[in-house]
PDB file of C-alpha atoms in Angstrom:
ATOM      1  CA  UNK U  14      -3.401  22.032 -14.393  1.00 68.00           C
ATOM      2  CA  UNK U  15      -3.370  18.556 -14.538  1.00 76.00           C
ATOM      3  CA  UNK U  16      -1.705  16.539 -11.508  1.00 79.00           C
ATOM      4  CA  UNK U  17       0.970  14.284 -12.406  1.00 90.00           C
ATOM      5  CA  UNK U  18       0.659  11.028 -11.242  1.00 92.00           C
ATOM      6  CA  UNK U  19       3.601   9.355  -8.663  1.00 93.00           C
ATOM      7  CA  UNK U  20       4.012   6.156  -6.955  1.00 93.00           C
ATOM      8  CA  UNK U  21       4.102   6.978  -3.201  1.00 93.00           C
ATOM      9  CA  UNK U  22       7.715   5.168  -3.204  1.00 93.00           C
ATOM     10  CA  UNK U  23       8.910   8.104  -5.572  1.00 93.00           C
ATOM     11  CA  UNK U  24       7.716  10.830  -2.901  1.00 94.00           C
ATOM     12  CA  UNK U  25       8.237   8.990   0.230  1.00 95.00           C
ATOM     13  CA  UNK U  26       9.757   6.740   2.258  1.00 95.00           C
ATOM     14  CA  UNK U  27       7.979   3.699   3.427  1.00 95.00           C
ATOM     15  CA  UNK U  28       9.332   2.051   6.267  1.00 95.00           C
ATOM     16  CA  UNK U  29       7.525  -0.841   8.860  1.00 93.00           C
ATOM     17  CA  UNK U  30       7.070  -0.457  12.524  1.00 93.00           C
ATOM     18  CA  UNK U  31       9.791  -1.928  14.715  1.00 91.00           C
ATOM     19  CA  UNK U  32       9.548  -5.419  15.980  1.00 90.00           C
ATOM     20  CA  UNK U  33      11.443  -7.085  19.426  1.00 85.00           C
ATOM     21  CA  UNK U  34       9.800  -5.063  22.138  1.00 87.00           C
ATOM     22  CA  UNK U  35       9.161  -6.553  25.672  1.00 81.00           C
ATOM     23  CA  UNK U  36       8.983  -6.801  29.299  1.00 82.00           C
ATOM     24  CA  UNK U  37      13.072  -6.634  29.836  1.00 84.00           C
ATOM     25  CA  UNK U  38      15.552  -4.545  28.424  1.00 86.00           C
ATOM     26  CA  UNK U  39      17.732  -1.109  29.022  1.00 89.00           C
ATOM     27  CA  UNK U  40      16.222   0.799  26.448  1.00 90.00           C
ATOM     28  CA  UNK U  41      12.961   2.072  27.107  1.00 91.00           C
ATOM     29  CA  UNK U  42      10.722   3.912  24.087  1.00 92.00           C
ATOM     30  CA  UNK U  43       6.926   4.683  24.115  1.00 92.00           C
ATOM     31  CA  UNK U  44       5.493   2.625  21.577  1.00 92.00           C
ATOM     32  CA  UNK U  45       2.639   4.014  18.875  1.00 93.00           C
ATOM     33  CA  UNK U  46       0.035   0.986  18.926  1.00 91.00           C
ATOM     34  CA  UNK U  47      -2.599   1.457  15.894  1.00 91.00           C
ATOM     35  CA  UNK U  48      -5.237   1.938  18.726  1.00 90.00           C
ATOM     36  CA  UNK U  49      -3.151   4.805  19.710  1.00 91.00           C
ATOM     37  CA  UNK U  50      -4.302   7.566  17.977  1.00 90.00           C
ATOM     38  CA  UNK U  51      -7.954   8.688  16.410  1.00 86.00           C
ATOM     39  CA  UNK U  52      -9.641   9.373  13.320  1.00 86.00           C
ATOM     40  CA  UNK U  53      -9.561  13.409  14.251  1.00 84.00           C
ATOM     41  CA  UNK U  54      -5.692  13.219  14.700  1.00 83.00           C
ATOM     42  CA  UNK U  55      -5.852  12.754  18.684  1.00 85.00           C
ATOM     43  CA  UNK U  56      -2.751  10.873  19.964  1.00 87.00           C
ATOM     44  CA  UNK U  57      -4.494   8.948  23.299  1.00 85.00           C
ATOM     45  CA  UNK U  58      -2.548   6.296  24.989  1.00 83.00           C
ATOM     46  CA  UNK U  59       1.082   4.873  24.195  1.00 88.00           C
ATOM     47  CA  UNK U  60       2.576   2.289  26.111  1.00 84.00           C
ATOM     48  CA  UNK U  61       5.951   1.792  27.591  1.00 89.00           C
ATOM     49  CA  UNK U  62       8.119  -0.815  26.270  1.00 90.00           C
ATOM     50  CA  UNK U  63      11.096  -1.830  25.972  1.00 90.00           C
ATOM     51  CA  UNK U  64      14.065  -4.043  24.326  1.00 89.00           C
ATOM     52  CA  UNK U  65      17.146  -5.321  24.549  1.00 87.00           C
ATOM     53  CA  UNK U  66      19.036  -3.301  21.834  1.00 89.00           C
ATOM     54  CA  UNK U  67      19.012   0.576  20.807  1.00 90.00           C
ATOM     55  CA  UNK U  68      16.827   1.992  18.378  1.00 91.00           C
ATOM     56  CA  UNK U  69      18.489   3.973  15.065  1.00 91.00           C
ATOM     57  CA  UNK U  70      17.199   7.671  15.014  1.00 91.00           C
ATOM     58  CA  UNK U  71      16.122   6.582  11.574  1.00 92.00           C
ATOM     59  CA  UNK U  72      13.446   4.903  12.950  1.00 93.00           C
ATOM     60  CA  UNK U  73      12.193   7.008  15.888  1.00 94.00           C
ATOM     61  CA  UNK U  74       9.185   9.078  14.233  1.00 94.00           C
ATOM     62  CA  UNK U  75       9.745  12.291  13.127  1.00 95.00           C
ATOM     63  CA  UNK U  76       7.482  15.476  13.255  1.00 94.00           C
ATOM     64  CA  UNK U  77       5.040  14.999   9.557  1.00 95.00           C
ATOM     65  CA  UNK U  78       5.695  11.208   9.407  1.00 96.00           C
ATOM     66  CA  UNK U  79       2.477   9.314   8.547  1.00 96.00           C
ATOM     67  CA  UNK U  80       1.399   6.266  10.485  1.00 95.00           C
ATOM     68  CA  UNK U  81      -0.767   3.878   8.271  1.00 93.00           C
ATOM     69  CA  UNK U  82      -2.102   0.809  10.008  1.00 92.00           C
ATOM     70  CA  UNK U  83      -0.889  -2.406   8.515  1.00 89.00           C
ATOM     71  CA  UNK U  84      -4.905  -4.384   9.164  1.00 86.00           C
ATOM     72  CA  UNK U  85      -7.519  -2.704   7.965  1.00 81.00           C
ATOM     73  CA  UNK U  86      -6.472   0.979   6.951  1.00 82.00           C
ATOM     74  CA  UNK U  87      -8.912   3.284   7.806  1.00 83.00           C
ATOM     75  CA  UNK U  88      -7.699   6.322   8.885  1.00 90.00           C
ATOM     76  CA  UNK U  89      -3.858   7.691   9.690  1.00 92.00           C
ATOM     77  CA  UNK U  90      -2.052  10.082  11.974  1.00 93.00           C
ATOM     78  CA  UNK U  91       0.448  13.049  11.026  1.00 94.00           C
ATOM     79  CA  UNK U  92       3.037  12.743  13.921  1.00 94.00           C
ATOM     80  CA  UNK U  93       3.587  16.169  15.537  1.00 91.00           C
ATOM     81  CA  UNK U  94       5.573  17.340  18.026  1.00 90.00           C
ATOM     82  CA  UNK U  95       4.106  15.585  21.241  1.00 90.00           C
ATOM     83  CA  UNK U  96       5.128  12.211  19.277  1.00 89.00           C
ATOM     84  CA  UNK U  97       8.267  12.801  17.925  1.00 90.00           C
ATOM     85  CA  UNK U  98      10.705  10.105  18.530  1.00 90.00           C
ATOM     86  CA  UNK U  99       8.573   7.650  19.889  1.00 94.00           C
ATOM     87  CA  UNK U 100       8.851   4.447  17.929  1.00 94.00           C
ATOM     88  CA  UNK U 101       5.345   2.921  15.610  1.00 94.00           C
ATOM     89  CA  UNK U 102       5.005  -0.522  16.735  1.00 93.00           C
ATOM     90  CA  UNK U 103       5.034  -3.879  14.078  1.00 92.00           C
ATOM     91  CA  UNK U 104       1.444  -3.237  13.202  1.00 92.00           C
ATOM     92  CA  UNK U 105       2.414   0.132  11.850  1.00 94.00           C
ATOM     93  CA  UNK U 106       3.663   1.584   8.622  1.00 94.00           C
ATOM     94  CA  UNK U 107       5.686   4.846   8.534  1.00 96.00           C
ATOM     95  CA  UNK U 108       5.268   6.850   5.572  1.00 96.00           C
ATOM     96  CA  UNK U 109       7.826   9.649   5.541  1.00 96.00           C
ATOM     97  CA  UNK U 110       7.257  12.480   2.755  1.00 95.00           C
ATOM     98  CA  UNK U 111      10.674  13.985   1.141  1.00 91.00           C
ATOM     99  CA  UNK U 112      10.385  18.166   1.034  1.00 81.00           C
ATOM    100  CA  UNK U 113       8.884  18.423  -2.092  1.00 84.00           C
ATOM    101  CA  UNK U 114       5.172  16.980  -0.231  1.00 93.00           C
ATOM    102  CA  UNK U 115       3.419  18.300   2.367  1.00 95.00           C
ATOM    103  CA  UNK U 116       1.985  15.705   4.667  1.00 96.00           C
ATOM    104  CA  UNK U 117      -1.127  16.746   5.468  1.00 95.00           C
ATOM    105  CA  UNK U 118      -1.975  16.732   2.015  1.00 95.00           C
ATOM    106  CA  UNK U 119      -0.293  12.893   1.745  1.00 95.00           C
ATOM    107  CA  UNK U 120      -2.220  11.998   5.171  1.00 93.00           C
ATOM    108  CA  UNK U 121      -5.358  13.423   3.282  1.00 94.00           C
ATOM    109  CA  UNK U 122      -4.519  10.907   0.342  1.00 94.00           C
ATOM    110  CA  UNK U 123      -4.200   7.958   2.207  1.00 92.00           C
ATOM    111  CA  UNK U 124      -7.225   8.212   3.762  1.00 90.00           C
ATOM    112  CA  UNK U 125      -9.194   8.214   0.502  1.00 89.00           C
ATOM    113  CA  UNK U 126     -10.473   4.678  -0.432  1.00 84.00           C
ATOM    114  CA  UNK U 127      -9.664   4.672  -3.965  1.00 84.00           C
ATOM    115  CA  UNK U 128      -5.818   5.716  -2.925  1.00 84.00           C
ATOM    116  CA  UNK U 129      -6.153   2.553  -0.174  1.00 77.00           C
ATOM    117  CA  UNK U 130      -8.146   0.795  -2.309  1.00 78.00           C
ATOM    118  CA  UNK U 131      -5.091   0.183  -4.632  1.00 79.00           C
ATOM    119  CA  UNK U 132      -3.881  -2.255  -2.497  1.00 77.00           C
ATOM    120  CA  UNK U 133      -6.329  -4.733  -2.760  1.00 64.00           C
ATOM    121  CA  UNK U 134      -5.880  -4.624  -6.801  1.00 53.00           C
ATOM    122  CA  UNK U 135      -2.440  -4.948  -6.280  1.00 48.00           C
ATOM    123  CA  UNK U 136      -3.096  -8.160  -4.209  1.00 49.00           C
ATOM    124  CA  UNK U 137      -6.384  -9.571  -5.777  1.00 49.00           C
ATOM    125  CA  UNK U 138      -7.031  -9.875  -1.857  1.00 52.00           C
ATOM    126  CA  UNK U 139     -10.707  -9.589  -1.124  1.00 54.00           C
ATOM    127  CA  UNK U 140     -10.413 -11.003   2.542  1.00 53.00           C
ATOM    128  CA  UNK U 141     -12.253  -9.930   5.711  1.00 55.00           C
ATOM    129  CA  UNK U 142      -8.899  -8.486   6.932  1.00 56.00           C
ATOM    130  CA  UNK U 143      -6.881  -6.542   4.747  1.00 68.00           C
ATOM    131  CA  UNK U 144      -2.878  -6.369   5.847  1.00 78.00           C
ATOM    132  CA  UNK U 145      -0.790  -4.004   4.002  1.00 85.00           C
ATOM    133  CA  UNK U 146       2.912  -4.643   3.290  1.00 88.00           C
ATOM    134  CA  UNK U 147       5.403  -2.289   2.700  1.00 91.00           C
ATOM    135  CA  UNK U 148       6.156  -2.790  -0.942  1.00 92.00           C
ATOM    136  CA  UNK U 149       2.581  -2.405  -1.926  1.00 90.00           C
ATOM    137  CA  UNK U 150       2.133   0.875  -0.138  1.00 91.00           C
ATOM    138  CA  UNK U 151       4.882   2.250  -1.999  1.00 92.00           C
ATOM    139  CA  UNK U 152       3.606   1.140  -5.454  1.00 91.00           C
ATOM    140  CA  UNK U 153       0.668   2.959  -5.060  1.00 92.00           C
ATOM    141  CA  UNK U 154       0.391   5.978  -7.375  1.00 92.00           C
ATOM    142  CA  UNK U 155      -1.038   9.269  -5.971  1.00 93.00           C
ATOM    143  CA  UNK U 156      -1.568  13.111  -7.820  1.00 93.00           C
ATOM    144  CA  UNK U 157       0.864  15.548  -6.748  1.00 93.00           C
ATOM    145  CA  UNK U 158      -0.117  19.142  -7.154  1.00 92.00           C
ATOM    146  CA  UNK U 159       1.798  22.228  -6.741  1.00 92.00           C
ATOM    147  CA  UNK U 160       2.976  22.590  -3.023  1.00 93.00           C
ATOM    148  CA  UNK U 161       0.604  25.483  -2.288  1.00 92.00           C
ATOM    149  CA  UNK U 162      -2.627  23.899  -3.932  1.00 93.00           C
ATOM    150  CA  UNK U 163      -1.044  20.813  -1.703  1.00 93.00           C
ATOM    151  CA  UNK U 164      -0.976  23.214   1.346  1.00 92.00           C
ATOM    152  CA  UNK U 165      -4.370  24.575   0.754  1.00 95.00           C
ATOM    153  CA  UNK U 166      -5.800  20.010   0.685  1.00 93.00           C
ATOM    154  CA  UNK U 167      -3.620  19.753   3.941  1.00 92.00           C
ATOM    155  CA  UNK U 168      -5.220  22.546   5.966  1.00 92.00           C
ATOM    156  CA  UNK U 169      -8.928  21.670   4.852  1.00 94.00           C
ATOM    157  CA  UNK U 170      -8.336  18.251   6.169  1.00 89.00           C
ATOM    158  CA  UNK U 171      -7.261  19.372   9.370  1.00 90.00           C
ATOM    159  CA  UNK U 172     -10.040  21.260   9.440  1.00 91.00           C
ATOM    160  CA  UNK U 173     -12.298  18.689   8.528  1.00 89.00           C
ATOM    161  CA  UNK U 174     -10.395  16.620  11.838  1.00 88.00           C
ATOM    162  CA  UNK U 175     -10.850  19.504  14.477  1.00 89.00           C
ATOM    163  CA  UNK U 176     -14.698  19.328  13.518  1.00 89.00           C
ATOM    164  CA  UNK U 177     -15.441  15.664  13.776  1.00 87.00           C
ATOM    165  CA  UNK U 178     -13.488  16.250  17.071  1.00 86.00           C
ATOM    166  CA  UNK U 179     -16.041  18.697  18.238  1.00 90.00           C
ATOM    167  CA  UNK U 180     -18.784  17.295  17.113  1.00 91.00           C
ATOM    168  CA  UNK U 181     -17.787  13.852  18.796  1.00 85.00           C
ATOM    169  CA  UNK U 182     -17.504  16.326  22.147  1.00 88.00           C
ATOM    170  CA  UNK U 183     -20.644  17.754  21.633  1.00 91.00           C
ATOM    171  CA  UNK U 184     -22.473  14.756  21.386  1.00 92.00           C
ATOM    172  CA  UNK U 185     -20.555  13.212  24.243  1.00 90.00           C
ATOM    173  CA  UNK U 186     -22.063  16.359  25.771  1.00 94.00           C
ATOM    174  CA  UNK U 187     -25.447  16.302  24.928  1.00 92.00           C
ATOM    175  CA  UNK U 188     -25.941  12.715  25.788  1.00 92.00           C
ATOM    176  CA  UNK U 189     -24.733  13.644  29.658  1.00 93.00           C
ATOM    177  CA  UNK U 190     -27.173  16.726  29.383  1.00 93.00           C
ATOM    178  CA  UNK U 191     -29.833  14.244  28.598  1.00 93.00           C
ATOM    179  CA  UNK U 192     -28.637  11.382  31.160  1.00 92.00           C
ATOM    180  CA  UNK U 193     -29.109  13.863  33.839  1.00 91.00           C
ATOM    181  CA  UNK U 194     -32.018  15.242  32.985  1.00 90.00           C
ATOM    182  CA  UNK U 195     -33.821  11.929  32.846  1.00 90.00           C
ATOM    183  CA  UNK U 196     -32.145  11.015  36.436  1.00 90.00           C
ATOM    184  CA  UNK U 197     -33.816  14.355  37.673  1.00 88.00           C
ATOM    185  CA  UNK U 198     -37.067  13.717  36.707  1.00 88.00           C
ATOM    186  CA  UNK U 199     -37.187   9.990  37.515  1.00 90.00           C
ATOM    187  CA  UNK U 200     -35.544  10.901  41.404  1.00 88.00           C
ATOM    188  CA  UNK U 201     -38.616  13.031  41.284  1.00 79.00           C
ATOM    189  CA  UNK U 202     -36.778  16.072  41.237  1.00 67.00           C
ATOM    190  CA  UNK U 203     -38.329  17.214  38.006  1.00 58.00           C
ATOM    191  CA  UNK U 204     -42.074  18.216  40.188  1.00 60.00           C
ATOM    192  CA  UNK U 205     -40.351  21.092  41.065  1.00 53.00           C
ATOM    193  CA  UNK U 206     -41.489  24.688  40.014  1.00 47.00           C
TER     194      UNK U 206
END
């Protein structure tokens, strides 16, 4: 079966990060920074903010909401239930799928560099520093499969995340194994036998 070809706009919502955060205000929200979260789907640090007026639930993030950096796109994050309604900061984009996509499988997608890659024919931009606006994230045109063969992409991907995670752990690992080895034997506590 061939996929049929969409624009993400058709499939998706594309919304931008909120803007008019600061040091004062009554409402406080934890705010999703693009250093935030990792290429292996890891949400780290979010900071505190806050502002002056009230957030719309609209644009709190919702569990399978996609965050795409707006500089340099390299990887995203599905948002799952430890992020839900914090708010993606002004150097975010928010790409929320409608039912009929799962968003693993759209995460998957815009990851890919000819999906991303779109973009820059769109804008003829070949700078150092790539932003992406909303309009041209929504033009760009992605397959769609059948919901289970888009299932089956999804769940390979997170797979594909939980062992890059590992592997960065077991390196992370290996190189303190080797630290203290070396520390041993230069202390002179490697003469012993």
């Amino acid at each position: 079966m061939v996929p049929i070809e969409k624009r993400l706009g058709e499939v998706a919502e594309v919304m931008a990060g909120v803007i008019g955060f600061g040091d004062a205000g009554n409402y406080h929200y934890e705010v999703v920074q693009p250093n935030s979260f990792s290429d292996t789907g890891i949400m780290n640090t979010v900071e505190p903010q806050k502002r002056s007026d009230e957030i719309s639930n609209r644009q709190r993030l919702m569990v399978g909401d996609i965050l795409v950096k707006r500089l340099n796109p390299s990887f995203v994050h599905v948002v799952g239930s430890e992020s839900a309604g914090m708010v993606a900061s002004q150097n975010l984009l928010v790409v929320r799928p409608h039912g009929a996509v799962d968003p693993y499988y759209l995460g998957y997608l815009l990851e890919q560099k000819e999906v991303l890659g779109q973009v820059e024919h769109v804008t003829g931009s070949a700078a150092a520093i790539k932003a992406i606006s909303v309009k041209k994230l929504a033009a760009i045109t992605i397959p769609i499969v059948p919901i289970s063969e888009q299932h089956k992409v999804g769940e390979i991907w997170k797979l594909s995340r939980k062992r890059k995670e590992l592997l960065n752990e077991y390196m992370a690992e290996n190189d303190r194994l080797v630290s203290m080895l070396a520390s041993k034997i230069i202390s002179g506590g490697g003469n012993a036998r």
